[in-house]
Amino acid sequence: MAYDRNNVFARILRGEIPCKKVYEDEYVLAFNDISARAPTHVLVIPKGEYVSLDDFSEKASPAEMVALVRALGHVARQRGVAETGYRILANIGRDGHQEVQHFHLHVVGGRDLGAMLPRK
Ligand code: AMP
């Protein structure tokens, strides 16, 4: 899928839409999810134009990849969930119910998150 520059996270990166910033560096922005599903619900996104994890893993530079992983750990520690536990989620594509077509990772915690996935 081609990257759509009008997706909501691209607009946040351009400063066209506000966000509650949690962390930022050269390669990464992290901000609170607008519809938080847990006391901690932060979205961590690369600044580059990637649609999905597979797109990111194919095209991103090593520096972008390191920055993303380091930002995830930073957010978890900053929010205090590194102590109590948390979950990293990425919804990808149709079956993953991805709503925003800019690659992002959810950092969710601050309560018991239950089982990983409902069994069908
Ligand atoms: P998904 O693509 O399925 O991982 O879901 C996209 C996530 O982005 C949802 O959890 C939304 O609540 C969140 N979201 C959508 N618009 C915004 C926004 N303007 N600011 C922060 N989070 C948002």
CSV table of N, CA and C and ligand atoms in Angstrom, one decimal:
chain,number,residue,atom,x,y,z
A,1,MET,N,0.8,-1.2,0.0
A,1,MET,CA,0.0,0.0,0.0
A,1,MET,C,0.9,1.3,0.0
A,2,ALA,N,0.5,2.2,-0.8
A,2,ALA,CA,1.3,3.5,-0.9
A,2,ALA,C,1.0,4.3,0.3
A,3,TYR,N,2.0,5.1,0.8
A,3,TYR,CA,1.8,6.0,1.9
A,3,TYR,C,0.9,7.2,1.6
A,4,ASP,N,-0.1,7.4,2.4
A,4,ASP,CA,-1.0,8.5,2.2
A,4,ASP,C,-0.6,9.7,3.1
A,5,ARG,N,-0.1,10.8,2.6
A,5,ARG,CA,0.4,11.9,3.4
A,5,ARG,C,-0.7,12.7,4.2
A,6,ASN,N,-1.9,12.3,3.9
A,6,ASN,CA,-3.0,13.0,4.6
A,6,ASN,C,-3.5,12.2,5.8
A,7,ASN,N,-2.9,11.1,6.2
A,7,ASN,CA,-3.3,10.3,7.3
A,7,ASN,C,-3.1,11.2,8.6
A,8,VAL,N,-3.8,10.9,9.6
A,8,VAL,CA,-3.9,11.7,10.8
A,8,VAL,C,-2.5,11.8,11.5
A,9,PHE,N,-1.7,10.8,11.5
A,9,PHE,CA,-0.4,10.9,12.2
A,9,PHE,C,0.6,11.7,11.3
A,10,ALA,N,0.4,11.7,10.0
A,10,ALA,CA,1.3,12.6,9.2
A,10,ALA,C,0.9,14.0,9.5
A,11,ARG,N,-0.4,14.3,9.7
A,11,ARG,CA,-0.8,15.6,10.1
A,11,ARG,C,-0.3,16.0,11.4
A,12,ILE,N,-0.3,15.1,12.4
A,12,ILE,CA,0.3,15.4,13.7
A,12,ILE,C,1.8,15.8,13.5
A,13,LEU,N,2.5,15.0,12.7
A,13,LEU,CA,3.9,15.2,12.5
A,13,LEU,C,4.2,16.6,11.9
A,14,ARG,N,3.3,17.0,11.0
A,14,ARG,CA,3.5,18.3,10.4
A,14,ARG,C,3.0,19.5,11.3
A,15,GLY,N,2.4,19.1,12.5
A,15,GLY,CA,1.9,20.2,13.4
A,15,GLY,C,0.5,20.7,13.0
A,16,GLU,N,-0.2,20.0,12.1
A,16,GLU,CA,-1.5,20.5,11.7
A,16,GLU,C,-2.6,20.1,12.7
A,17,ILE,N,-2.3,19.1,13.4
A,17,ILE,CA,-3.2,18.6,14.5
A,17,ILE,C,-2.4,18.5,15.8
A,18,PRO,N,-3.0,18.9,16.9
A,18,PRO,CA,-2.2,18.8,18.1
A,18,PRO,C,-2.2,17.4,18.7
A,19,CYS,N,-1.2,17.2,19.5
A,19,CYS,CA,-1.1,15.9,20.3
A,19,CYS,C,-0.5,16.2,21.6
A,20,LYS,N,-0.8,15.2,22.5
A,20,LYS,CA,-0.2,15.3,23.9
A,20,LYS,C,1.2,14.6,23.8
A,21,LYS,N,2.2,15.3,23.6
A,21,LYS,CA,3.5,14.7,23.4
A,21,LYS,C,4.1,14.1,24.6
A,22,VAL,N,4.6,12.9,24.5
A,22,VAL,CA,5.3,12.2,25.6
A,22,VAL,C,6.8,12.2,25.4
A,23,TYR,N,7.2,12.0,24.2
A,23,TYR,CA,8.6,11.9,23.9
A,23,TYR,C,8.9,12.3,22.4
A,24,GLU,N,10.0,12.9,22.1
A,24,GLU,CA,10.4,13.2,20.7
A,24,GLU,C,11.9,13.2,20.6
A,25,ASP,N,12.3,12.6,19.5
A,25,ASP,CA,13.7,12.8,19.1
A,25,ASP,C,13.8,12.9,17.6
A,26,GLU,N,15.0,12.8,17.0
A,26,GLU,CA,15.1,13.0,15.5
A,26,GLU,C,14.3,12.1,14.7
A,27,TYR,N,14.0,10.9,15.2
A,27,TYR,CA,13.4,9.9,14.3
A,27,TYR,C,12.0,9.5,14.8
A,28,VAL,N,11.7,9.8,16.0
A,28,VAL,CA,10.5,9.2,16.7
A,28,VAL,C,9.6,10.3,17.4
A,29,LEU,N,8.3,10.1,17.3
A,29,LEU,CA,7.4,10.9,18.2
A,29,LEU,C,6.5,10.0,18.9
A,30,ALA,N,6.3,10.3,20.2
A,30,ALA,CA,5.4,9.5,21.0
A,30,ALA,C,4.4,10.5,21.7
A,31,PHE,N,3.1,10.0,21.6
A,31,PHE,CA,2.0,10.9,22.2
A,31,PHE,C,0.9,10.0,22.7
A,32,ASN,N,0.1,10.6,23.6
A,32,ASN,CA,-1.1,9.9,24.1
A,32,ASN,C,-2.1,9.6,23.1
A,33,ASP,N,-2.6,8.3,23.2
A,33,ASP,CA,-3.7,7.9,22.3
A,33,ASP,C,-4.9,8.8,22.7
A,34,ILE,N,-5.7,9.3,21.7
A,34,ILE,CA,-6.8,10.2,21.9
A,34,ILE,C,-8.0,9.4,22.6
A,35,SER,N,-8.0,8.1,22.4
A,35,SER,CA,-9.0,7.3,23.0
A,35,SER,C,-8.4,6.2,23.8
A,36,ALA,N,-7.8,6.6,24.9
A,36,ALA,CA,-7.0,5.6,25.7
A,36,ALA,C,-7.8,4.5,26.3
A,37,ARG,N,-7.3,3.3,26.1
A,37,ARG,CA,-7.9,2.1,26.6
A,37,ARG,C,-7.3,1.6,27.9
A,38,ALA,N,-6.4,2.3,28.5
A,38,ALA,CA,-5.8,1.9,29.7
A,38,ALA,C,-5.1,3.2,30.3
A,39,PRO,N,-4.8,3.2,31.6
A,39,PRO,CA,-4.2,4.4,32.2
A,39,PRO,C,-3.0,4.9,31.4
A,40,THR,N,-2.2,4.0,30.9
A,40,THR,CA,-1.1,4.4,30.0
A,40,THR,C,-1.5,3.9,28.6
A,41,HIS,N,-1.6,4.8,27.7
A,41,HIS,CA,-1.8,4.4,26.3
A,41,HIS,C,-1.1,5.4,25.4
A,42,VAL,N,0.1,5.0,25.0
A,42,VAL,CA,0.9,6.0,24.3
A,42,VAL,C,1.2,5.3,22.9
A,43,LEU,N,1.1,6.2,21.9
A,43,LEU,CA,1.5,5.8,20.5
A,43,LEU,C,2.9,6.2,20.2
A,44,VAL,N,3.7,5.3,19.7
A,44,VAL,CA,5.1,5.6,19.3
A,44,VAL,C,5.2,5.4,17.8
A,45,ILE,N,5.6,6.5,17.1
A,45,ILE,CA,5.6,6.4,15.7
A,45,ILE,C,7.0,6.9,15.1
A,46,PRO,N,7.4,6.3,14.1
A,46,PRO,CA,8.6,6.8,13.4
A,46,PRO,C,8.2,8.1,12.6
A,47,LYS,N,9.1,9.0,12.5
A,47,LYS,CA,8.8,10.2,11.7
A,47,LYS,C,8.8,10.0,10.2
A,48,GLY,N,9.4,8.9,9.8
A,48,GLY,CA,9.5,8.6,8.4
A,48,GLY,C,8.1,8.0,7.9
A,49,GLU,N,8.0,8.0,6.6
A,49,GLU,CA,6.7,7.6,5.9
A,49,GLU,C,6.6,6.1,5.7
A,50,TYR,N,6.2,5.4,6.7
A,50,TYR,CA,6.0,4.0,6.6
A,50,TYR,C,4.6,3.6,7.0
A,51,VAL,N,4.1,2.7,6.2
A,51,VAL,CA,2.7,2.3,6.4
A,51,VAL,C,2.5,1.2,7.5
A,52,SER,N,3.5,0.3,7.6
A,52,SER,CA,3.4,-0.9,8.4
A,52,SER,C,4.7,-1.3,9.0
A,53,LEU,N,4.7,-2.3,9.8
A,53,LEU,CA,6.0,-2.9,10.3
A,53,LEU,C,6.8,-3.5,9.2
A,54,ASP,N,6.1,-4.2,8.3
A,54,ASP,CA,6.9,-4.8,7.2
A,54,ASP,C,7.5,-3.8,6.3
A,55,ASP,N,6.8,-2.7,6.1
A,55,ASP,CA,7.3,-1.6,5.3
A,55,ASP,C,8.5,-1.0,6.0
A,56,PHE,N,8.3,-0.7,7.3
A,56,PHE,CA,9.4,-0.1,8.1
A,56,PHE,C,10.6,-1.0,8.1
A,57,SER,N,10.4,-2.3,8.3
A,57,SER,CA,11.5,-3.3,8.5
A,57,SER,C,12.3,-3.4,7.1
A,58,GLU,N,11.6,-3.1,6.0
A,58,GLU,CA,12.2,-3.2,4.7
A,58,GLU,C,13.0,-2.0,4.4
A,59,LYS,N,12.5,-0.8,4.8
A,59,LYS,CA,13.0,0.5,4.2
A,59,LYS,C,13.7,1.4,5.3
A,60,ALA,N,13.4,1.2,6.5
A,60,ALA,CA,14.0,2.1,7.5
A,60,ALA,C,15.5,1.9,7.7
A,61,SER,N,16.2,3.0,8.1
A,61,SER,CA,17.6,2.8,8.3
A,61,SER,C,17.8,2.2,9.7
A,62,PRO,N,19.0,1.7,10.0
A,62,PRO,CA,19.3,1.1,11.3
A,62,PRO,C,19.1,2.2,12.4
A,63,ALA,N,19.5,3.4,12.1
A,63,ALA,CA,19.3,4.5,13.1
A,63,ALA,C,17.8,4.7,13.5
A,64,GLU,N,16.9,4.6,12.5
A,64,GLU,CA,15.5,4.8,12.7
A,64,GLU,C,15.0,3.6,13.6
A,65,MET,N,15.5,2.4,13.2
A,65,MET,CA,15.0,1.2,14.0
A,65,MET,C,15.5,1.2,15.4
A,66,VAL,N,16.7,1.6,15.6
A,66,VAL,CA,17.2,1.7,17.0
A,66,VAL,C,16.4,2.8,17.8
A,67,ALA,N,16.2,3.9,17.1
A,67,ALA,CA,15.5,5.0,17.8
A,67,ALA,C,14.1,4.5,18.2
A,68,LEU,N,13.4,3.8,17.4
A,68,LEU,CA,12.1,3.4,17.7
A,68,LEU,C,12.1,2.4,18.9
A,69,VAL,N,13.0,1.5,18.9
A,69,VAL,CA,13.0,0.5,20.0
A,69,VAL,C,13.4,1.2,21.3
A,70,ARG,N,14.4,2.1,21.2
A,70,ARG,CA,14.8,2.9,22.4
A,70,ARG,C,13.7,3.7,23.0
A,71,ALA,N,12.9,4.3,22.1
A,71,ALA,CA,11.8,5.2,22.5
A,71,ALA,C,10.7,4.3,23.2
A,72,LEU,N,10.5,3.1,22.8
A,72,LEU,CA,9.5,2.3,23.4
A,72,LEU,C,9.9,2.0,24.9
A,73,GLY,N,11.2,1.7,25.1
A,73,GLY,CA,11.7,1.4,26.4
A,73,GLY,C,11.6,2.7,27.3
A,74,HIS,N,12.0,3.8,26.7
A,74,HIS,CA,12.0,5.1,27.4
A,74,HIS,C,10.6,5.4,27.8
A,75,VAL,N,9.6,5.3,27.0
A,75,VAL,CA,8.2,5.6,27.3
A,75,VAL,C,7.7,4.6,28.4
A,76,ALA,N,8.1,3.4,28.3
A,76,ALA,CA,7.6,2.4,29.4
A,76,ALA,C,8.2,2.8,30.7
A,77,ARG,N,9.5,3.2,30.8
A,77,ARG,CA,10.1,3.6,32.0
A,77,ARG,C,9.5,4.9,32.5
A,78,GLN,N,9.4,5.8,31.6
A,78,GLN,CA,8.9,7.2,32.0
A,78,GLN,C,7.5,7.1,32.6
A,79,ARG,N,6.7,6.2,32.0
A,79,ARG,CA,5.3,6.1,32.5
A,79,ARG,C,5.1,5.2,33.7
A,80,GLY,N,6.3,4.5,34.1
A,80,GLY,CA,6.2,3.7,35.3
A,80,GLY,C,5.7,2.3,35.1
A,81,VAL,N,5.4,2.0,33.8
A,81,VAL,CA,4.8,0.6,33.6
A,81,VAL,C,5.9,-0.4,33.4
A,82,ALA,N,7.1,0.0,33.2
A,82,ALA,CA,8.2,-1.0,33.2
A,82,ALA,C,8.3,-1.8,34.4
A,83,GLU,N,7.8,-1.2,35.6
A,83,GLU,CA,7.8,-1.9,36.8
A,83,GLU,C,6.7,-2.9,36.9
A,84,THR,N,5.5,-2.5,36.4
A,84,THR,CA,4.3,-3.3,36.6
A,84,THR,C,3.9,-4.2,35.4
A,85,GLY,N,4.5,-3.9,34.3
A,85,GLY,CA,4.2,-4.7,33.1
A,85,GLY,C,3.4,-3.9,32.1
A,86,TYR,N,3.5,-4.2,30.9
A,86,TYR,CA,2.8,-3.5,29.8
A,86,TYR,C,2.7,-4.3,28.6
A,87,ARG,N,2.1,-3.8,27.5
A,87,ARG,CA,2.0,-4.5,26.3
A,87,ARG,C,2.3,-3.6,25.1
A,88,ILE,N,3.1,-4.1,24.2
A,88,ILE,CA,3.3,-3.4,22.9
A,88,ILE,C,2.5,-4.0,21.8
A,89,LEU,N,1.7,-3.2,21.1
A,89,LEU,CA,0.8,-3.7,20.1
A,89,LEU,C,1.0,-2.9,18.8
A,90,ALA,N,0.9,-3.7,17.7
A,90,ALA,CA,0.9,-3.0,16.4
A,90,ALA,C,-0.2,-3.6,15.6
A,91,ASN,N,-1.2,-2.9,15.2
A,91,ASN,CA,-2.3,-3.3,14.3
A,91,ASN,C,-1.8,-3.1,12.9
A,92,ILE,N,-1.8,-4.1,12.1
A,92,ILE,CA,-1.3,-4.0,10.8
A,92,ILE,C,-2.3,-4.5,9.8
A,93,GLY,N,-2.7,-3.6,8.8
A,93,GLY,CA,-3.5,-4.1,7.7
A,93,GLY,C,-4.9,-4.4,8.0
A,94,ARG,N,-5.6,-5.1,7.1
A,94,ARG,CA,-7.0,-5.4,7.2
A,94,ARG,C,-7.3,-6.3,8.4
A,95,ASP,N,-6.6,-7.4,8.4
A,95,ASP,CA,-7.0,-8.4,9.5
A,95,ASP,C,-6.5,-7.9,10.9
A,96,GLY,N,-5.5,-7.0,10.9
A,96,GLY,CA,-5.1,-6.4,12.1
A,96,GLY,C,-5.9,-5.2,12.6
A,97,HIS,N,-6.9,-4.8,11.8
A,97,HIS,CA,-7.8,-3.7,12.0
A,97,HIS,C,-7.0,-2.4,12.2
A,98,GLN,N,-6.0,-2.2,11.3
A,98,GLN,CA,-5.2,-0.9,11.4
A,98,GLN,C,-6.1,0.2,10.9
A,99,GLU,N,-6.3,1.3,11.7
A,99,GLU,CA,-7.1,2.4,11.4
A,99,GLU,C,-6.3,3.5,10.7
A,100,VAL,N,-5.1,3.7,11.2
A,100,VAL,CA,-4.3,4.9,10.8
A,100,VAL,C,-3.2,4.3,10.0
A,101,GLN,N,-3.0,4.7,8.7
A,101,GLN,CA,-2.1,4.1,7.8
A,101,GLN,C,-0.7,4.7,7.9
A,102,HIS,N,-0.2,4.9,9.1
A,102,HIS,CA,1.2,5.3,9.4
A,102,HIS,C,1.6,4.4,10.5
A,103,PHE,N,2.7,3.7,10.3
A,103,PHE,CA,3.1,2.6,11.2
A,103,PHE,C,3.2,3.2,12.6
A,104,HIS,N,2.6,2.5,13.6
A,104,HIS,CA,2.7,3.0,15.0
A,104,HIS,C,2.6,1.8,15.9
A,105,LEU,N,3.2,2.0,17.1
A,105,LEU,CA,3.1,1.0,18.1
A,105,LEU,C,2.4,1.6,19.3
A,106,HIS,N,1.5,0.8,19.9
A,106,HIS,CA,0.8,1.2,21.1
A,106,HIS,C,1.6,0.6,22.3
A,107,VAL,N,1.8,1.5,23.3
A,107,VAL,CA,2.3,1.1,24.6
A,107,VAL,C,1.2,1.2,25.6
A,108,VAL,N,0.7,0.1,26.1
A,108,VAL,CA,-0.5,0.0,26.9
A,108,VAL,C,-0.1,-0.6,28.3
A,109,GLY,N,-0.6,0.0,29.4
A,109,GLY,CA,-0.4,-0.5,30.7
A,109,GLY,C,-1.0,0.3,31.7
A,110,GLY,N,-0.7,0.0,33.0
A,110,GLY,CA,-1.2,0.7,34.1
A,110,GLY,C,-2.4,0.0,34.7
A,111,ARG,N,-2.8,-1.1,34.2
A,111,ARG,CA,-3.8,-2.0,34.7
A,111,ARG,C,-3.5,-3.4,34.2
A,112,ASP,N,-4.2,-4.4,34.8
A,112,ASP,CA,-4.1,-5.8,34.3
A,112,ASP,C,-4.8,-5.8,32.9
A,113,LEU,N,-4.0,-6.2,31.9
A,113,LEU,CA,-4.4,-6.2,30.5
A,113,LEU,C,-5.1,-7.4,30.1
A,114,GLY,N,-5.2,-8.4,30.9
A,114,GLY,CA,-6.0,-9.6,30.5
A,114,GLY,C,-5.2,-10.5,29.5
A,115,ALA,N,-5.9,-11.4,29.0
A,115,ALA,CA,-5.3,-12.3,28.0
A,115,ALA,C,-4.9,-11.6,26.8
A,116,MET,N,-3.9,-12.2,26.1
A,116,MET,CA,-3.3,-11.5,24.9
A,116,MET,C,-4.4,-11.3,23.8
A,117,LEU,N,-5.1,-12.4,23.5
A,117,LEU,CA,-6.2,-12.3,22.4
A,117,LEU,C,-7.3,-13.2,22.9
A,118,PRO,N,-8.6,-12.7,22.6
A,118,PRO,CA,-9.7,-13.6,22.8
A,118,PRO,C,-9.6,-14.9,21.9
A,119,ARG,N,-9.9,-16.0,22.5
A,119,ARG,CA,-9.9,-17.2,21.6
A,119,ARG,C,-11.2,-17.3,20.8
A,120,LYS,N,-11.0,-17.7,19.6
A,120,LYS,CA,-12.2,-17.8,18.7
A,120,LYS,C,-12.6,-19.2,18.5
B,1,AMP,P1,-4.9,1.4,14.9
B,1,AMP,O1,-4.5,2.0,13.6
B,1,AMP,O2,-6.0,0.3,14.8
B,1,AMP,O3,-3.7,1.0,15.7
B,1,AMP,O4,-5.7,2.6,15.7
B,1,AMP,C1,-5.2,3.9,15.6
B,1,AMP,C2,-5.2,4.5,17.0
B,1,AMP,O5,-4.9,5.9,16.8
B,1,AMP,C3,-6.5,4.4,17.8
B,1,AMP,O6,-6.2,3.9,19.1
B,1,AMP,C4,-7.0,5.9,18.0
B,1,AMP,O7,-7.6,6.1,19.2
B,1,AMP,C5,-5.7,6.6,17.8
B,1,AMP,N1,-5.9,8.0,17.2
B,1,AMP,C6,-6.6,8.4,16.2
B,1,AMP,N2,-6.5,9.7,16.0
B,1,AMP,C7,-5.7,10.2,16.9
B,1,AMP,C8,-5.2,11.5,17.3
B,1,AMP,N3,-5.6,12.6,16.6
B,1,AMP,N4,-4.4,11.6,18.4
B,1,AMP,C9,-4.1,10.5,19.1
B,1,AMP,N5,-4.5,9.3,18.8
B,1,AMP,C10,-5.3,9.1,17.8
